Structure formats: structure tokens, C-alpha cells
Amino acid sequence: MTSRFYAVYHVSCDAKTIEARAQALAIEQSVETPLSTISDPYVLSDIVGSIDSIQALDDGHFEVCIALATAATGLEIGQWVNMLFGNSSIHQDVILHDVRPSPELFAAFNGPSHGLDGVRRRVEAYNRALTCSALKPQGLSPKQLADLAGRMARGGIDVIKDDHGLADQAYSRFADRVAACADAVHTANAQTGGHTRYAPSLSGTLDDIRRQIGVARASGLDMLLIAPMIIGLPTFHAITREASDMAFLAHPAMAGAARIGPPLLLGKLFRLLGADATVFPNFGGRFGYTPETCRALAEAARNPWENLRPCIPVPAGGMTVERVPEMLSFYGLDCMLLIGGGLLGAEKCLTEQTAAFCRVAASFAMSL
Amino acid sequence: MTSRFYAVYHVSCDAKTIEARAQALAIEQSVETPLSTISDPYVLSDIVGSIDSIQALDDGHFEVCIALATAATGLEIGQWVNMLFGNSSIHQDVILHDVRPSPELFAAFNGPSHGLDGVRRRVEAYNRALTCSALKPQGLSPKQLADLAGRMARGGIDVIKDDHGLADQAYSRFADRVAACADAVHTANAQTGGHTRYAPSLSGTLDDIRRQIGVARASGLDMLLIAPMIIGLPTFHAITREASDMAFLAHPAMAGAARIGPPLLLGKLFRLLGADATVFPNFGGRFGYTPETCRALAEAARNPWENLRPCIPVPAGGMTVERVPEMLSFYGLDCMLLIGGGLLGAEKCLTEQTAAFCRVAASFAMSL
């Protein structure tokens, strides 16, 4: 029997036609031609998608599980995503809700190189939530950004990431920015005895990103920010595999999360391709995810899944220090809290506000 | 004055709050931090996004135009898309509807290397619509696919593309398939005096795609199929620039077109990055685009736009030979008609059905 993986869709449809709609979905995502045009017995038995199950959800919605051939993926992420949602992403009645990879797909993609435990070891933080902030706004010079980074590091934060919009702009070249911020963070660590990590944002093509990783490595860095849906999933997976000394923090930009279930895309898929931590919009912030979506996403990222390392959930998007206890009650300690504007708003007191953030995160742990 | 480009969004909102919603959008897509946290005068004057216009559409919908800084794009497609729709793609109330690039962005991306006129010259077809079909289904061997390709070429079709799901699978390796299909098409051309092009499908990383283009070039091919949203826009743009001897046919897989306006994504953006032809789902086929969307998409692809070459609109997705006259009445002759399953269903009579398709397309032109 040929190896199959399972794609789970949520389909808006009436009960009378759901069987036909599911069959059309199975064909669209496998052979993409009417069965009547296929005569080859191997294609019919091993390649054509088949309906595994159809289950009614609420009125007018069904969960459809389609079995698809592992062989047709070529064990490559682009072609796999093509089979999961390529043409069907254009159909407005379908959401890609979940996926169950085959053992061959787990082995090919293989997940985080470091994950939750590896990142905890790097920043020496074991019994509390991890803390994170962002360098903003866009438009500052390397010197200005390095100043912010140094002050946050002195406040004792675990990870300082670039804003995901910091790329290789004329007013802040990647090489200049990374050298300056890395130096500021290393200097602060040397003074405080801390272990703050600076994670610069990667952008461009595979060639560009390889050069950028070279710069980061030369600056003594071991953590990077990356937006998989901007650079493309094949580039993302290639990079996590070949730069496996680096820990990768995934950013959700361009995730257009309405059509691919966020727990699947930002939780499972980014983890499977090697994200060590995954940033997502927390409920009650600037984005519309519900608590249920956020909980499912965090669980998809860190719960046991085959033999993959846990990926760190990083709730973000307009968070404040005041919300830390509530967020930790919700997510527990195996997460990284990301507060950007909520720290930067402290301006002159940036180090002190950062320290307050770290203190609240650490004391919550101690009160457990 | 700093150079600006303009992003046009459709926003679901009530009239009382649209001004505030537009302002939040301008900040999200530029500095991503509250204005109160920004003190740098350069950032405030040159980098922060600003509302250019707000226009009421129908009830509860507004068209919002935001002016954003060209300098912040770094003239790189990933970061530009990040600024167009990165975080806002996660907001469910927003559609990215259109964009007006600045002169610097036009110069950086530069559009098709060949476009409509270049592809017409290659296949020597000047006063009629171009014709196209697809090799399917997934799962056939290189020999079986080459047999189909040879028979279509003998029918006189202009372009034979791989199904976009043909990648580098064990049952049909890219190198084997491309050599076999190229050979079959060249042999048929030599026999008939025709100019049929075979366009293999690219997949994987930049490294993989470079190797694949080497194989295609060695087989004497000069046209390729590529799915920009699968491989990632930065990889797509790098490839169209460095392999400028090739004509590129763009496929809409993973375009999830509900959230980025299809005329913008599949028409303008793919063209701007170098697609010589762009495949899209025609109305009345397997996908739900309206005639209005399809017309706007075709116009975005081929109408005059700065100094870019026209990109060929390729309506597809369940088309049949019977619909050719209606499609040509709708699109005119500056298009490429793509019929896949509708030809393959002829089975033994594939060459004859292909010839009938080409005849209908050519005779429509003659009757004008």
C-alpha cells in the first residue's frame, strides 16, 4: 500500500452536495483532471486522492479529510503545500484546517534544531517564561537601534528581535545594523553577566539570506528572525536545515491566516520546517484571533508531535507589561512573551521598563 | 520630498471609525509602533505611512489609500510585500486591492523580459490567440508524459506546460521528464514545421531551480512554468532576472486570492516581477472568479503600465474547446487559451482534438 498523508479541510457546503464537493477537492489536490481521462492503473490506485472521512460541523459546514499520496510530494515543501492547498486556496468555500503528515514527511522536514529546550539553555532560563522585545521603528539608524538594544539587554530581557520590517534599507544596512546591535548586546551581557540574544531579521533570496547569516555568525549571534510566508517556504526549510547552529524565530507576516488555519500554519507547519519559536498575534491585541485559536496554536507548536522538538509559542501584537500575569496564566511558562511598543513607549526609562517586564515574568514563575 | 508608493485597501468598517482604522493601517504597514513612541524627526517625516485618501464604497466598505516610503522597501520584493500586506494580511477586515509603485520600484522590478510580443515571435503566431495545454495527470512516467506532449505538438498547439504539480517525484524525475518531453516536442516540430514550446514546471529552492533551468536550457527549451506563491516572491523575481533568456508562465497556486485582489496579485504583481504570461481561473470553470474580476485581471496583465512589456493573460481551469469562441469574444486575441483536461479527455484522438482546438482559435481570428 502506498504511503498517504491526510489533509483536513473545512468546507462551506450543503448536505446534499458535500460528497461531490469532497470528491472534487480530492481530485483538485491530486491529479487535477477528471477521473474519466485517466487510464493508467498506477495513477488510479496510488496517486488519485480519496475521501477519508466527511463529518458535519455546524450548519452548512463540513470537515473533510482527504488522503493524498506521499510520493506525489517529492518530499519537498513547495510541492507538498501545493498538494495541501495550491489550487484550492483559490476556492473561497475551503479552509485548510489541519494536516497529518506521513512518517516520510516527518523525516524529510524534521522540525526545530533547538526548540524550547535549546533556546532555554542558550539564555539560561529554565523555570519561567522567556521574554522578548523588538527593535523599532523602521527608519532608525544602526546606531539608534543599537542604543535601544543595549538598554533592553541591560534590563535583562532574553531575546531582542529586529522589527520584521528591518531588512537591508539604505538608512540601515543589514551588515551595519547587525554588527552594531550585536556589539551593544554583547557589551551589555559582559557588564551584567546576562545572556540576552539579539535576533536579526532575514530577507531576500536564498543567496541574500546566506550572506546575512554569514554576517550574523561573524558577529557571534546564534538566533535569527524569519518570515516564512514572505521569503517562501522552500527557502525557509533550506535555511533551517543548512544553518542548524542557529535558532529560528518565525514571524507570521503575510500569513493571511483566514484561509489556512493559524494553528496549522503558524503552529504545525512552521514547526515542522524548523522554527524554534513562532510569533503569533495574541487575543485582545491588535489582531482578531480568539483565545481558542491562540490556545490551539500554542498547543500545536509545543505539544508532543512525533519526535519533533517543541517550538516556543510567542504571543505578541500590542501586548503590555500589565498583561503578563494574565498571559502566563493562559499559556503557562513554556512560552516566550514578546512586548515591543509597550517597552519602547517608556523612552528614557527603557532599561527600567525592560527590567520590570522581566521581573513580572520571573516572579510569576516563583509564585507557582 | 521622499519617494512614496501607494497601497490601496478595501476595509470593512463603519463610517464613524474608518478614519481611525485607516490611521492604524498606515502605522501597521510602516513603523508598527504607536506614534507617541517615536521621537526621531526623519522617521516621523519620511517613514511613517500616511492616509492619502478614504473613499466610501458600498455600505460598510471603504477604499483606503495609504502612502508608504519607497526607502523602507530596500527595493526588494519580500520587504515590499511585507509593507503592502505583511501584518495586515492577518486582519480579517482588510483586502489588499491595488498598488501604485513609485518610479524606483518600477525600475527595480522591471516586468517581463519577453511578454506578449516576445512569446508571439517564438511561436510565430501574430494574428490570433495563443493556445496552451497541460501534461497530466500526476503519476505518469516521463515516457507517458512525452507521448502526450508529442501528440499535442503534432496537433499544432503553441505551448504545452507541465501540470503545476509535476515537480521532482521519484516516478518522474525532473531531468528525465524534461529531456523526454523536450525531445518529443522537438521531433514533432521537425516533422510538422511547427513551433510548439514545452514549458516544464520549476519547484524547490533557488538552488534547485537553477539546476532545473540548466537542464531545461540543455534540452533546448526557452519557456518555463513557475508558481510564484509556492516558491516565494523573492525567488521568483531573482529567477526571472537571472534567466532572462527564458519566458515565464506564472501559475496561481497558493494565491489564496480572496485576500489579495486577483487583478493585483496575478495581473500586476506577477507581471512586475517578470511573468511573461499569467495563468488564472476563468469564470464559469472550476473556480469562482466573476467575469469582472477576470476582465480586470487580463487588463492589469496586458494594458500599458509604465514601460513594462505586456504579460499574456492565460484564462484556464476547466475550459473546453466549445468555449473558445466565447472566450475570444471576451478576451480578444491578445491572450493564451489553456485547455488541459478538455484535451486529455480525447484519449486516442489527442492529436486531432488538439488540432481542433488550434483550428477554432485560428479561425476565430480570421473571421474578425
XYZ file of C-alpha atoms in Angstrom:
736
model
C 0.000 0.000 0.000
C 1.293 3.426 -0.918
C 2.076 5.952 1.850
C -0.614 8.598 2.353
C -0.827 11.853 4.253
C -4.112 13.446 5.289
C -5.291 16.985 4.557
C -8.240 18.226 6.621
C -10.455 20.948 5.137
C -13.389 22.942 6.435
C -15.868 23.321 3.608
C -18.957 25.536 3.376
C -21.497 23.366 1.586
C -24.982 21.948 1.865
C -25.504 18.352 2.933
C -26.869 17.275 -0.445
C -23.686 18.162 -2.336
C -20.903 17.671 0.228
C -19.989 14.201 -1.090
C -19.490 15.582 -4.617
C -17.646 18.637 -3.305
C -15.275 16.432 -1.284
C -14.627 14.260 -4.324
C -13.841 17.378 -6.402
C -11.432 18.514 -3.693
C -9.684 15.125 -3.699
C -9.197 15.394 -7.468
C -8.178 19.076 -7.495
C -5.434 18.426 -4.942
C -4.083 15.283 -6.608
C -4.464 14.689 -10.359
C -6.418 17.836 -11.291
C -8.148 16.182 -14.216
C -11.452 14.278 -14.421
C -11.118 10.598 -13.474
C -12.636 9.682 -16.836
C -9.471 10.972 -18.556
C -7.188 8.664 -16.533
C -6.422 5.160 -17.748
C -3.119 4.377 -16.012
C -3.690 1.817 -13.202
C -0.809 3.141 -11.009
C -2.230 6.658 -11.124
C -5.720 5.411 -10.271
C -4.604 3.237 -7.358
C -1.666 5.185 -5.896
C -1.907 8.846 -6.890
C -5.566 9.930 -7.063
C -6.713 11.486 -3.774
C -9.508 9.781 -1.879
C -12.064 10.832 0.714
C -11.056 9.508 4.108
C -13.968 10.993 6.058
C -16.690 13.644 5.978
C -18.042 14.975 9.244
C -20.763 17.580 9.760
C -19.752 20.610 11.809
C -22.298 23.341 12.417
C -24.985 24.190 9.888
C -23.619 24.286 6.347
C -20.044 23.398 7.302
C -18.237 20.086 6.993
C -14.853 18.727 7.943
C -13.476 16.773 5.012
C -10.379 14.619 5.341
C -8.609 13.717 2.089
C -5.916 11.033 1.775
C -3.153 12.078 -0.630
C -0.060 10.289 -1.942
C 3.249 10.977 -0.192
C 5.036 10.016 -3.428
C 3.496 12.998 -5.225
C 5.096 15.461 -2.786
C 8.635 14.543 -3.853
C 9.321 15.140 -0.112
C 9.733 18.861 -0.916
C 7.829 21.558 0.988
C 6.743 23.633 -2.035
C 5.141 20.704 -3.773
C 3.660 19.466 -0.505
C 1.956 22.816 0.152
C 0.874 22.800 -3.475
C -0.900 19.491 -2.768
C -2.326 20.735 0.538
C -3.805 23.989 -0.732
C -2.358 25.046 -4.144
C -5.407 25.361 -6.371
C -7.936 25.045 -3.555
C -6.633 28.258 -1.957
C -8.434 29.985 -4.825
C -11.747 28.367 -3.920
C -13.489 30.620 -1.436
C -15.527 27.855 0.226
C -12.494 25.979 1.609
C -10.170 26.479 4.572
C -7.148 24.249 5.024
C -7.692 23.304 8.639
C -5.146 20.643 9.538
C -2.758 18.034 8.217
C -1.465 14.643 9.310
C 1.938 14.084 7.697
C 3.136 10.583 6.828
C 6.296 9.232 8.515
C 8.310 10.044 5.370
C 7.204 13.702 5.564
C 8.115 13.939 9.253
C 11.542 12.521 8.435
C 12.041 14.883 5.478
C 11.132 18.108 7.309
C 12.186 17.204 10.852
C 11.250 20.359 12.824
C 13.300 22.613 15.134
C 17.029 22.019 15.588
C 16.917 23.582 19.077
C 13.320 24.269 20.067
C 12.116 25.108 23.542
C 14.863 23.352 25.489
C 17.717 24.517 23.259
C 16.662 28.163 23.465
C 16.192 27.894 27.247
C 19.768 26.611 27.541
C 21.128 29.473 25.431
C 19.550 32.169 27.588
C 19.876 30.098 30.799
C 16.208 30.460 31.735
C 14.605 27.250 32.939
C 11.728 27.831 35.314
C 9.979 30.832 33.892
C 8.536 32.156 30.647
C 11.032 33.597 28.182
C 10.900 37.328 27.421
C 11.333 39.130 24.108
C 11.106 42.610 22.621
C 11.561 44.223 19.196
C 13.765 46.968 17.762
C 11.563 49.657 16.154
C 10.606 51.850 14.469
C 11.612 51.401 10.880
C 13.816 54.289 9.763
C 16.240 54.484 12.700
C 19.979 54.251 12.034
C 22.103 51.263 13.161
C 23.477 53.434 15.964
C 19.997 54.343 17.221
C 18.816 50.724 17.060
C 21.957 49.527 18.847
C 21.300 52.046 21.600
C 17.808 50.588 22.130
C 19.203 47.036 22.042
C 21.845 47.814 24.648
C 19.312 49.362 27.001
C 16.919 46.426 26.674
C 19.767 43.984 27.251
C 20.742 45.842 30.412
C 17.122 45.387 31.520
C 17.730 41.623 31.364
C 15.439 40.532 28.518
C 16.089 37.126 26.909
C 15.636 37.917 23.213
C 15.712 41.188 21.246
C 14.462 40.722 17.710
C 14.562 43.138 14.814
C 11.199 44.507 13.749
C 10.305 42.147 10.862
C 10.385 45.183 8.537
C 14.090 45.837 9.154
C 15.656 44.420 6.004
C 18.571 45.924 4.071
C 17.478 49.543 3.667
C 19.854 52.343 2.661
C 19.359 54.116 6.009
C 20.148 50.932 7.970
C 22.169 48.353 6.063
C 21.881 44.789 7.373
C 25.628 44.393 7.911
C 25.977 47.701 9.752
C 22.881 47.189 11.887
C 23.726 43.628 12.884
C 27.312 44.465 13.834
C 26.199 47.475 15.885
C 23.320 45.736 17.700
C 25.313 42.558 18.353
C 28.109 44.648 19.823
C 25.698 46.592 22.040
C 24.119 43.384 23.347
C 27.445 41.649 23.915
C 28.759 44.666 25.796
C 25.652 44.756 27.994
C 25.889 40.996 28.648
C 29.541 41.380 29.646
C 28.588 44.115 32.105
C 25.559 42.386 33.629
C 26.544 38.738 33.324
C 23.353 38.258 31.292
C 22.629 36.031 28.288
C 20.460 38.252 26.085
C 20.237 37.154 22.447
C 19.860 39.538 19.504
C 17.927 38.017 16.559
C 18.296 40.000 13.308
C 15.625 39.740 10.602
C 16.499 37.886 7.382
C 15.135 38.917 3.981
C 15.567 38.462 0.237
C 16.616 35.377 -1.707
C 18.444 32.255 -0.570
C 21.698 33.915 -1.709
C 20.933 37.092 0.267
C 19.966 35.129 3.366
C 23.123 33.008 3.233
C 25.196 36.195 3.156
C 23.175 37.643 6.044
C 23.673 34.507 8.137
C 27.403 34.802 7.490
C 27.302 38.339 8.867
C 25.282 37.224 11.907
C 27.645 34.340 12.610
C 30.681 36.632 12.312
C 29.027 38.877 14.913
C 28.722 35.933 17.304
C 24.940 35.580 17.004
C 23.033 32.296 17.244
C 19.381 33.330 16.797
C 17.536 34.763 13.776
C 14.096 36.150 12.859
C 12.494 34.954 9.619
C 9.066 35.412 7.976
C 8.450 32.113 6.138
C 5.479 33.343 4.075
C 7.480 36.347 2.827
C 10.647 34.514 1.796
C 8.792 31.374 0.690
C 8.507 28.020 2.435
C 11.167 26.243 0.307
C 13.742 28.911 1.207
C 12.702 28.748 4.874
C 13.168 24.992 5.073
C 16.506 25.061 3.218
C 17.805 27.704 5.638
C 16.724 25.986 8.852
C 18.464 22.821 7.670
C 21.736 24.293 6.462
C 22.142 26.826 9.304
C 21.240 24.369 12.045
C 23.585 26.112 14.508
C 21.076 28.993 14.517
C 17.758 29.073 16.407
C 14.908 30.416 14.241
C 12.106 32.676 15.422
C 9.279 32.612 12.818
C 7.212 35.724 12.087
C 3.609 35.475 10.760
C 3.783 38.306 8.163
C 1.762 37.526 5.000
C 0.221 34.506 6.685
C -3.224 35.742 5.578
C -4.413 33.452 8.288
C -8.069 33.488 7.371
C -7.639 30.738 4.761
C -5.099 28.398 6.341
C -5.929 27.562 9.942
C -3.469 29.542 12.115
C -2.724 26.584 14.447
C -1.778 24.588 11.343
C 0.281 27.225 9.529
C 1.951 29.099 12.390
C 1.983 26.168 14.807
C 2.471 22.876 12.990
C 3.885 23.800 9.570
C 6.402 26.414 10.736
C 7.497 23.986 13.495
C 7.801 21.089 11.083
C 10.100 23.166 8.841
C 12.369 24.096 11.705
C 11.046 27.163 13.554
C 12.448 27.076 17.102
C 9.931 29.741 18.152
C 6.827 31.083 16.381
C 5.422 34.608 16.806
C 1.637 34.986 16.574
C -0.959 37.664 17.378
C -2.311 37.142 20.878
C -6.035 37.653 21.535
C -7.018 41.049 22.861
C -4.251 42.831 20.945
C -4.141 44.408 17.501
C -5.375 41.241 15.740
C -8.574 39.260 15.830
C -7.545 35.764 16.923
C -9.785 34.230 19.564
C -8.452 32.692 22.799
C -9.400 29.277 21.372
C -7.298 29.860 18.232
C -4.367 31.049 20.328
C -4.561 28.062 22.664
C -4.760 25.628 19.750
C -1.820 27.378 18.080
C 0.345 27.216 21.218
C -0.505 23.545 21.659
C 0.269 22.780 18.016
C 3.660 24.447 18.443
C 4.806 22.755 21.653
C 2.761 19.634 22.377
C 4.320 16.252 21.604
C 4.187 15.579 17.863
C 6.071 12.588 16.563
C 9.681 13.082 17.606
C 9.887 16.811 16.836
C 11.349 19.200 19.360
C 8.798 21.623 20.875
C 8.632 25.021 19.190
C 8.229 28.014 21.549
C 4.876 29.859 21.242
C 5.467 33.640 21.188
C 2.190 35.571 21.725
C 2.594 39.190 20.590
C 0.938 42.092 18.769
C 0.223 45.037 21.054
C 0.997 43.326 24.379
C 1.833 45.242 27.584
C 3.669 44.515 30.819
C 0.325 44.749 32.658
C -0.956 41.720 30.735
C 1.975 39.448 31.607
C 0.350 37.655 34.581
C -2.847 37.029 32.589
C -0.845 35.739 29.606
C 1.197 33.408 31.797
C -1.962 32.057 33.430
C -3.226 31.310 29.933
C -0.068 29.933 28.258
C 1.917 28.613 31.233
C 5.695 29.010 31.437
C 6.693 27.238 28.214
C 6.319 30.332 26.086
C 8.169 33.496 25.168
C 6.449 36.819 25.881
C 7.068 39.447 23.198
C 6.429 43.122 24.073
C 7.638 45.726 21.571
C 5.889 49.108 21.554
C 4.845 48.527 25.173
C 8.523 48.774 26.191
C 9.659 51.343 23.638
C 6.966 53.734 24.911
C 8.987 54.076 28.132
C 11.581 56.086 26.130
C 14.185 57.337 28.646
C 13.282 54.550 31.076
C 13.691 51.739 28.539
C 16.144 49.737 30.640
C 13.938 50.083 33.740
C 10.731 49.174 31.853
C 12.515 46.155 30.346
C 13.675 45.128 33.807
C 10.111 45.490 35.120
C 8.860 43.228 32.315
C 11.495 40.596 33.162
C 10.714 40.862 36.875
C 6.989 40.315 36.385
C 7.691 37.300 34.150
C 10.161 35.813 36.646
C 8.105 36.473 39.786
C 5.033 34.858 38.280
C 7.056 31.701 37.915
C 8.224 31.883 41.522
C 4.692 32.238 42.849
C 3.586 28.942 41.273
C 10.373 65.076 -0.620
C 10.812 61.354 -0.035
C 9.548 58.908 -2.708
C 6.248 57.236 -1.831
C 4.285 54.338 -3.246
C 0.566 53.871 -2.676
C -1.199 50.794 -1.292
C -4.958 50.625 -1.809
C -7.026 48.588 0.653
C -10.690 47.667 0.861
C -11.717 47.841 4.502
C -14.926 46.644 6.179
C -15.691 49.343 8.727
C -18.371 51.760 9.847
C -18.183 55.416 8.863
C -17.603 56.605 12.423
C -14.339 54.677 12.833
C -12.892 54.494 9.307
C -10.540 57.431 9.860
C -9.030 55.751 12.928
C -8.927 52.362 11.169
C -7.090 53.903 8.194
C -4.597 55.561 10.519
C -3.976 52.230 12.290
C -3.401 50.602 8.874
C -0.883 53.304 7.911
C 1.049 52.650 11.134
C 0.818 48.842 10.974
C 2.286 48.822 7.457
C 5.096 51.281 8.181
C 6.536 51.712 11.691
C 4.313 49.242 13.580
C 4.560 51.138 16.851
C 2.379 53.938 18.313
C 3.370 57.397 17.039
C 3.757 58.503 20.655
C 6.815 56.213 20.973
C 8.604 57.854 18.006
C 10.809 60.894 18.548
C 13.153 60.756 15.546
C 12.229 63.551 13.072
C 13.379 61.595 9.957
C 11.154 58.652 10.901
C 8.181 60.948 11.521
C 8.553 62.880 8.252
C 9.862 60.247 5.828
C 8.988 56.759 7.084
C 5.605 56.802 8.862
C 2.765 55.894 6.465
C 0.071 58.484 5.841
C -3.519 58.404 4.651
C -3.690 59.596 1.051
C -7.463 59.186 0.635
C -10.539 57.468 2.038
C -13.467 56.822 -0.252
C -16.794 55.193 0.625
C -17.694 52.124 -1.431
C -20.957 50.331 -0.707
C -22.432 50.153 2.772
C -19.795 49.434 5.395
C -16.880 49.265 2.942
C -14.213 51.871 2.234
C -11.334 52.208 -0.159
C -8.322 53.465 1.766
C -5.161 54.623 0.012
C -2.005 54.740 2.140
C 1.230 56.469 1.099
C 4.302 54.480 2.178
C 8.042 55.163 1.915
C 9.935 53.640 -1.020
C 13.116 53.811 1.075
C 11.682 51.302 3.554
C 11.258 48.640 0.833
C 15.012 48.398 0.234
C 13.839 47.872 -3.396
C 13.427 44.164 -2.584
C 10.190 42.294 -3.317
C 9.907 40.428 0.007
C 10.163 43.580 2.067
C 7.872 45.420 -0.348
C 5.131 42.786 0.020
C 5.748 42.876 3.749
C 4.924 46.607 3.634
C 1.932 46.059 1.334
C 0.235 43.317 3.347
C 2.594 41.671 5.897
C 0.833 42.104 9.218
C -2.422 43.365 7.718
C -2.945 40.035 5.945
C -3.790 38.728 9.415
C -6.528 41.317 9.900
C -9.730 39.857 8.546
C -11.350 43.205 7.713
C -8.796 44.186 5.055
C -8.203 43.223 1.421
C -5.141 44.475 -0.423
C -6.862 45.772 -3.523
C -4.273 47.612 -5.598
C -0.881 49.294 -5.597
C 0.767 52.218 -7.362
C 4.540 51.623 -7.381
C 6.957 54.543 -7.343
C 9.351 55.013 -10.302
C 12.158 53.412 -8.265
C 10.051 50.269 -7.714
C 9.195 50.017 -11.424
C 12.899 50.303 -12.221
C 13.876 47.706 -9.603
C 11.367 45.030 -10.668
C 11.030 45.810 -14.366
C 8.467 43.224 -15.536
C 8.548 40.626 -18.357
C 11.721 40.108 -20.374
C 9.681 38.879 -23.368
C 5.983 39.354 -22.699
C 3.233 39.156 -25.262
C 5.288 40.151 -28.311
C 8.312 38.048 -27.416
C 6.241 34.895 -26.911
C 4.314 35.553 -30.153
C 7.641 35.718 -32.029
C 8.825 32.448 -30.502
C 5.776 30.505 -31.583
C 5.303 32.595 -34.771
C 1.670 33.407 -34.034
C 0.760 37.015 -34.658
C -2.896 37.487 -35.547
C -4.673 35.045 -33.306
C -4.954 33.990 -29.686
C -2.201 31.712 -28.419
C -3.084 28.138 -27.403
C -1.858 26.076 -24.477
C -2.449 22.719 -22.801
C -1.093 20.827 -19.788
C 0.578 17.451 -19.234
C -1.417 15.454 -16.671
C -2.205 13.537 -14.591
C 0.318 13.439 -11.809
C 1.798 9.944 -11.523
C 2.588 9.218 -15.186
C 6.143 8.300 -16.169
C 8.371 10.571 -18.299
C 7.717 8.289 -21.288
C 3.937 8.529 -20.871
C 4.077 12.324 -20.484
C 6.369 12.651 -23.504
C 3.903 10.616 -25.544
C 1.120 13.075 -24.646
C 3.388 16.043 -25.406
C 4.333 14.705 -28.825
C 0.713 14.128 -29.779
C -0.337 17.626 -28.663
C 2.586 19.155 -30.568
C 1.528 17.316 -33.696
C -1.901 18.890 -33.215
C -0.198 22.285 -33.587
C -0.630 23.808 -30.139
C 1.615 26.762 -29.163
C 2.566 25.880 -25.581
C 2.495 22.621 -23.614
C 3.064 23.194 -19.919
C 3.657 20.660 -17.183
C 0.819 20.302 -14.706
C 1.976 22.609 -11.885
C 2.108 19.561 -9.607
C 4.839 17.863 -11.674
C 7.926 18.530 -9.589
C 10.783 16.108 -8.970
C 8.936 12.974 -7.905
C 10.555 9.532 -7.807
C 8.185 8.227 -10.510
C 9.003 11.140 -12.821
C 12.304 12.867 -12.140
C 12.560 16.435 -13.448
C 15.661 15.721 -15.532
C 14.195 12.590 -17.126
C 10.797 14.142 -17.781
C 12.157 17.336 -19.286
C 14.576 15.542 -21.598
C 11.859 13.150 -22.775
C 9.144 15.774 -23.303
C 11.531 18.249 -24.973
C 12.666 15.529 -27.328
C 9.090 14.548 -28.185
C 8.134 18.153 -28.919
C 11.268 18.869 -30.971
C 10.682 15.724 -33.012
C 7.072 16.714 -33.672
C 8.110 20.270 -34.621
C 10.699 18.885 -37.057
C 8.039 16.728 -38.670
C 5.299 19.374 -38.899
C 7.373 22.554 -39.282
C 5.646 23.826 -36.136
C 6.962 25.952 -33.269
C 5.386 24.324 -30.207
C 7.067 25.194 -26.892
C 7.283 22.847 -23.909
C 7.320 24.666 -20.539
C 8.415 22.446 -17.621
C 7.352 23.300 -14.057
C 10.017 24.590 -11.656
C 9.983 23.783 -7.933
C 12.061 23.838 -4.763
C 14.699 26.327 -3.662
C 16.720 28.839 -5.671
C 19.482 26.216 -5.915
C 17.056 23.544 -7.151
C 15.506 25.906 -9.676
C 18.892 26.977 -11.047
C 19.749 23.326 -11.631
C 16.371 22.747 -13.278
C 16.842 25.722 -15.600
C 20.230 24.294 -16.563
C 18.506 21.033 -17.534
C 15.821 22.909 -19.498
C 18.405 25.003 -21.341
C 20.438 21.909 -22.179
C 17.268 20.423 -23.692
C 16.865 23.478 -25.927
C 13.854 24.930 -24.082
C 13.094 28.641 -23.722
C 9.864 28.722 -21.694
C 9.123 27.685 -18.091
C 6.166 27.319 -15.701
C 6.524 28.731 -12.190
C 4.141 29.193 -9.204
C 5.370 32.407 -7.512
C 3.349 31.980 -4.308
C 4.688 28.424 -3.827
C 8.375 29.158 -4.377
C 8.197 32.636 -2.801
C 8.210 36.036 -4.489
C 11.924 36.776 -3.804
C 12.948 33.532 -5.518
C 10.551 34.253 -8.407
C 11.988 37.703 -9.046
C 15.602 36.515 -8.771
C 14.908 33.772 -11.326
C 13.125 35.954 -13.906
C 16.064 38.376 -13.772
C 18.926 35.910 -13.966
C 17.332 33.578 -16.533
C 16.141 36.371 -18.807
C 16.562 34.172 -21.894
C 13.556 32.187 -20.638
C 9.896 33.213 -20.941
C 7.986 32.637 -17.685
C 4.409 31.393 -17.406
C 3.107 32.145 -13.877
C 0.732 29.732 -12.108
C -1.723 30.944 -9.406
C -1.319 28.023 -6.954
C -1.478 29.163 -3.284
C -2.595 32.606 -4.371
C -5.433 32.398 -1.806
C -6.902 35.101 -3.930
C -9.682 36.120 -1.591
C -7.407 38.387 0.460
C -5.188 39.983 -2.200
C -7.181 41.277 -5.165
C -6.581 38.795 -8.042
C -6.040 41.545 -10.646
C -3.331 42.974 -8.396
C -1.593 39.721 -7.443
C -1.925 37.629 -10.616
C -2.043 40.583 -13.005
C 0.112 43.441 -11.803
C 2.492 41.907 -9.241
C 3.372 38.740 -11.181
C 3.878 40.926 -14.303
C 6.017 43.433 -12.452
C 8.303 40.619 -11.258
C 8.770 39.237 -14.743
C 5.936 36.841 -15.641
C 5.654 36.740 -19.447
C 2.268 35.031 -19.143
C -0.043 34.550 -16.143
C -2.464 31.646 -15.689
C -5.727 32.399 -13.856
C -9.085 30.676 -13.286
C -11.566 31.817 -15.901
C -15.168 32.486 -14.894
C -17.593 29.627 -15.430
C -14.939 26.969 -14.766
C -13.837 25.219 -11.591
C -13.219 28.464 -9.674
C -15.419 31.303 -8.549
C -13.949 34.404 -10.215
C -16.543 36.709 -11.768
C -16.296 37.987 -15.352
C -15.498 41.432 -13.893
C -12.538 40.048 -11.901
C -11.262 38.173 -14.964
C -11.528 41.236 -17.208
C -9.746 43.426 -14.651
C -7.045 40.767 -14.254
C -6.476 40.485 -18.033
C -6.287 44.262 -18.327
C -3.867 44.516 -15.400
C -1.639 41.945 -17.120
C -1.516 43.436 -20.624
C -2.632 47.070 -20.617
C 0.031 49.783 -20.815
C 1.707 50.193 -17.414
C 4.739 52.413 -17.241
C 7.249 50.941 -19.684
C 6.637 47.263 -18.817
C 6.105 44.715 -21.564
C 2.569 43.274 -21.673
C 2.117 39.969 -19.860
C -0.114 37.408 -21.604
C -3.387 36.629 -19.775
C -3.990 32.844 -19.722
C -7.594 32.030 -18.688
C -7.844 28.384 -17.585
C -9.360 25.988 -15.042
C -11.819 23.557 -16.596
C -12.043 25.175 -20.048
C -13.242 23.307 -23.153
C -12.829 23.656 -26.913
C -16.522 24.557 -27.141
C -15.937 27.693 -25.073
C -13.113 29.038 -27.260
C -15.223 31.439 -29.370
C -16.929 32.862 -26.275
C -13.579 33.288 -24.515
C -12.062 35.054 -27.502
C -15.051 37.384 -27.742
C -14.428 38.235 -24.102
C -10.618 38.492 -24.020
C -9.778 39.364 -27.642
C -6.752 37.882 -29.394
C -4.010 39.053 -27.015
C -4.345 36.068 -24.739
C -3.336 32.438 -24.468
C -6.082 29.839 -24.161
C -5.213 26.971 -21.827
C -7.205 23.730 -22.077
C -5.878 20.729 -20.155
C -8.355 18.027 -19.153
C -10.623 19.126 -22.026
C -7.999 17.870 -24.485
C -6.702 14.904 -22.484
C -10.248 13.501 -22.331
C -9.995 12.793 -26.073
C -7.523 9.995 -25.215
C -6.735 8.178 -28.502
C -7.719 11.257 -30.512
C -5.466 13.646 -28.597
C -3.662 14.972 -31.666
C -6.962 15.509 -33.505
C -8.629 17.205 -30.527
C -5.582 19.446 -30.126
C -5.733 20.307 -33.809
C -9.443 21.109 -33.469
C -8.657 23.456 -30.543
C -5.990 25.226 -32.614
C -8.294 25.442 -35.625
C -11.115 27.041 -33.639
C -8.681 29.564 -32.131
C -7.175 30.407 -35.533
C -10.454 30.586 -37.453
C -11.965 32.950 -34.919
C -9.098 35.282 -35.618
C -9.670 35.025 -39.363
C -13.358 35.884 -39.031
C -12.662 39.238 -37.391
